[in-house]
Coordinates of C-alpha atoms in Angstrom, one line a residue:
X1453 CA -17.9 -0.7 -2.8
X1454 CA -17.8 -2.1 -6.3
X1455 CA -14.6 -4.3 -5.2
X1456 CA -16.1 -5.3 -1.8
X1457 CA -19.5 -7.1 -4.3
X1458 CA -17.2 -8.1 -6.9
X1459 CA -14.0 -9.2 -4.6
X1460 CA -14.3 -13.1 -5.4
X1461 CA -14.6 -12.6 -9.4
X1462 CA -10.9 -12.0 -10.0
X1463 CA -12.0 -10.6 -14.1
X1464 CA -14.7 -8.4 -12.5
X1465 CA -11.6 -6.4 -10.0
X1466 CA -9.3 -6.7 -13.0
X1467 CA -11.4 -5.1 -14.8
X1468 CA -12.8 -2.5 -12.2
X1469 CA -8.5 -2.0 -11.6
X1470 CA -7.9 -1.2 -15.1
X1471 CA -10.9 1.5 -15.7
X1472 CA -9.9 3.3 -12.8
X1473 CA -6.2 3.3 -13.4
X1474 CA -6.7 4.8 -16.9
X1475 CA -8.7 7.3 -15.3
X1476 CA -7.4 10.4 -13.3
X1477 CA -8.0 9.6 -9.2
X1478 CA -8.4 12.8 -7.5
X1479 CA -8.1 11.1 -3.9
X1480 CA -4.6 9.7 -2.5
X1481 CA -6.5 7.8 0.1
X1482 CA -8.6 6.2 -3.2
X1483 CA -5.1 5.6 -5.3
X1484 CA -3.3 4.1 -2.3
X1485 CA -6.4 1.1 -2.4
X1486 CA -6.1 1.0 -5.8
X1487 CA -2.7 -0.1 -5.7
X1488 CA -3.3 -2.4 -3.3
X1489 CA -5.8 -4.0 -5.2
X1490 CA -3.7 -4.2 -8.2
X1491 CA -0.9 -5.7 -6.0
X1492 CA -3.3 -8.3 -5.0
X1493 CA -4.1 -9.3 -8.7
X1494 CA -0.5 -9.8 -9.1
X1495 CA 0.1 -11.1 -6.9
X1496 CA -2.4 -14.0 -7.7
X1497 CA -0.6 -14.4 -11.1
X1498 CA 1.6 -12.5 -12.1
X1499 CA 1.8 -14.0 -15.9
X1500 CA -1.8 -12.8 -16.7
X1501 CA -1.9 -10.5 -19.8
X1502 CA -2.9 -7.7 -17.6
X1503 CA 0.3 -7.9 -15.5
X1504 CA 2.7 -5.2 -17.5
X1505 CA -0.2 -2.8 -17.6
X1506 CA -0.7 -3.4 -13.6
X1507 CA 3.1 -3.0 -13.0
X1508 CA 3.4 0.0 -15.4
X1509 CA 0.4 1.3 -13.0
X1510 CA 2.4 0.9 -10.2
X1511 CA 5.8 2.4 -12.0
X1512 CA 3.6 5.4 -12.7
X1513 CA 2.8 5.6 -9.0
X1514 CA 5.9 6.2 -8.0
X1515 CA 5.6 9.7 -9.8
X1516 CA 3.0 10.8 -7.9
X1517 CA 2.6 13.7 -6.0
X1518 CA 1.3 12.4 -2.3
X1519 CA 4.7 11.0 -0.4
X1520 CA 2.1 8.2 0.6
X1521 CA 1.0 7.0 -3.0
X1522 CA 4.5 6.6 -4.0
X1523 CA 5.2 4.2 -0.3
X1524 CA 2.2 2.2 -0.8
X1525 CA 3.5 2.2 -5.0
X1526 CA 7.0 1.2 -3.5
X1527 CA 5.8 -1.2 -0.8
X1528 CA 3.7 -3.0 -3.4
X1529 CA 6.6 -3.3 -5.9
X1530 CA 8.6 -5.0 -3.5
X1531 CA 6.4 -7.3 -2.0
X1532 CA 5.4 -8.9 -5.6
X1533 CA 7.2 -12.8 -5.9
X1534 CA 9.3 -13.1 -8.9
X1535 CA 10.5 -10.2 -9.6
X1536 CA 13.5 -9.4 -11.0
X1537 CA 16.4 -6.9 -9.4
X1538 CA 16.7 -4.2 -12.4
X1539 CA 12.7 -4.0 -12.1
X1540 CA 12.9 -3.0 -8.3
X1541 CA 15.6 -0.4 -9.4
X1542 CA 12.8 2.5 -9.2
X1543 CA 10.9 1.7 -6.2
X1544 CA 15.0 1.0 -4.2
X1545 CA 15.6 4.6 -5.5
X1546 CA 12.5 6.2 -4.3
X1547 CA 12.9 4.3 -0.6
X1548 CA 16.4 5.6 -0.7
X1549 CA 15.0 9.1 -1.4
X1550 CA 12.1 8.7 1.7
X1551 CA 15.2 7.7 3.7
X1552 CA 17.4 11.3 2.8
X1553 CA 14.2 12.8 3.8
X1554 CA 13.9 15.7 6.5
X1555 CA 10.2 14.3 7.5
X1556 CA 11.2 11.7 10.4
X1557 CA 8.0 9.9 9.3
X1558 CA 9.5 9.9 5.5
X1559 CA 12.2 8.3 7.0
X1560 CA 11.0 6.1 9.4
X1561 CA 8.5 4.6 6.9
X1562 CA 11.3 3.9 4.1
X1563 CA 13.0 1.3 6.9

């Protein structure tokens, strides 16, 4: 709700994106749209002083518990212009993992 009023003040969601990934989520389905909205923030501009704390964010996703956390974390990751190879390095490996997977939907989501 508080992004949806404050979605056209890019500060106001940075700021709303970098209390709540200090913070502890408790819902997947809550982390997952947090990721996207810090994958939107970067994706604006990628040389703000918030961006290494915003990509750390989404490193640290891909440590997560819920298989779908770490896709939307690895999804994001890849998506983001200007990036360099060695920093994809640990989404690639997790994708690789999804794909070695015995869940067919693991599998099929990795592709």
């Amino acid at each position: 709700l508080l992004y949806k009023i404050k979605q056209h003040d890019r500060l106001a969601v940075s700021k709303i994106v970098q209390q709540l990934s200090k913070g502890s989520l408790r819902s997947p389905l809550a982390t997952c749209l947090l990721i996207r909205y810090t994958s939107n923030l970067l994706h604006e501009d990628m040389s703000s002083t918030n961006a290494k704390g915003s990509y750390q964010f989404l490193e640290n996703c891909l440590r997560h518990k819920n298989e779908m956390v770490i896709y939307e974390a690895a999804k994001a990751m890849c998506h983001l212009p200007g990036v360099d190879r060695s920093d994809l390095n640990p989404a690639i490996t997790v994708l690789q993992l999804f794909l070695s997977s015995p869940k067919p939907s693991l599998r099929f989501a990795a592709m």
